[in-house]
């Protein structure tokens, strides 16, 4: 995937994850994109461990994988901050 595609997919996934976790008011555009991109890597790695596919392109499956990874990432950060 190209850099622009990673940025768009990461931004959407990070934004969805921040809404799910209730942190949307504290996160800006950059934080959403960074969370989504790191979440996509984390989600892809976790899904490949359990026999699934990671991020495969710009599609709904990849958005779901990235969003799950971003939710896990936000949860880990929240647990560390407490």
C-alpha angles and dihedrals in degrees: 000000000000125000093253091053091050090050094050095043091044092049093051094043093047091048092050091047092050090052091049092049095041095240097113094110092057098043124078131198095278093049091049093051093045092047091048095049094046088043090053090054092045093045093047091051093048094046091050089052092058094046100265131116123266126221105328103179139297101327140110094267092055090046089053092048091048092046093050090050092048092050089051090048093051089048091053092048091048091050092050093049093054 
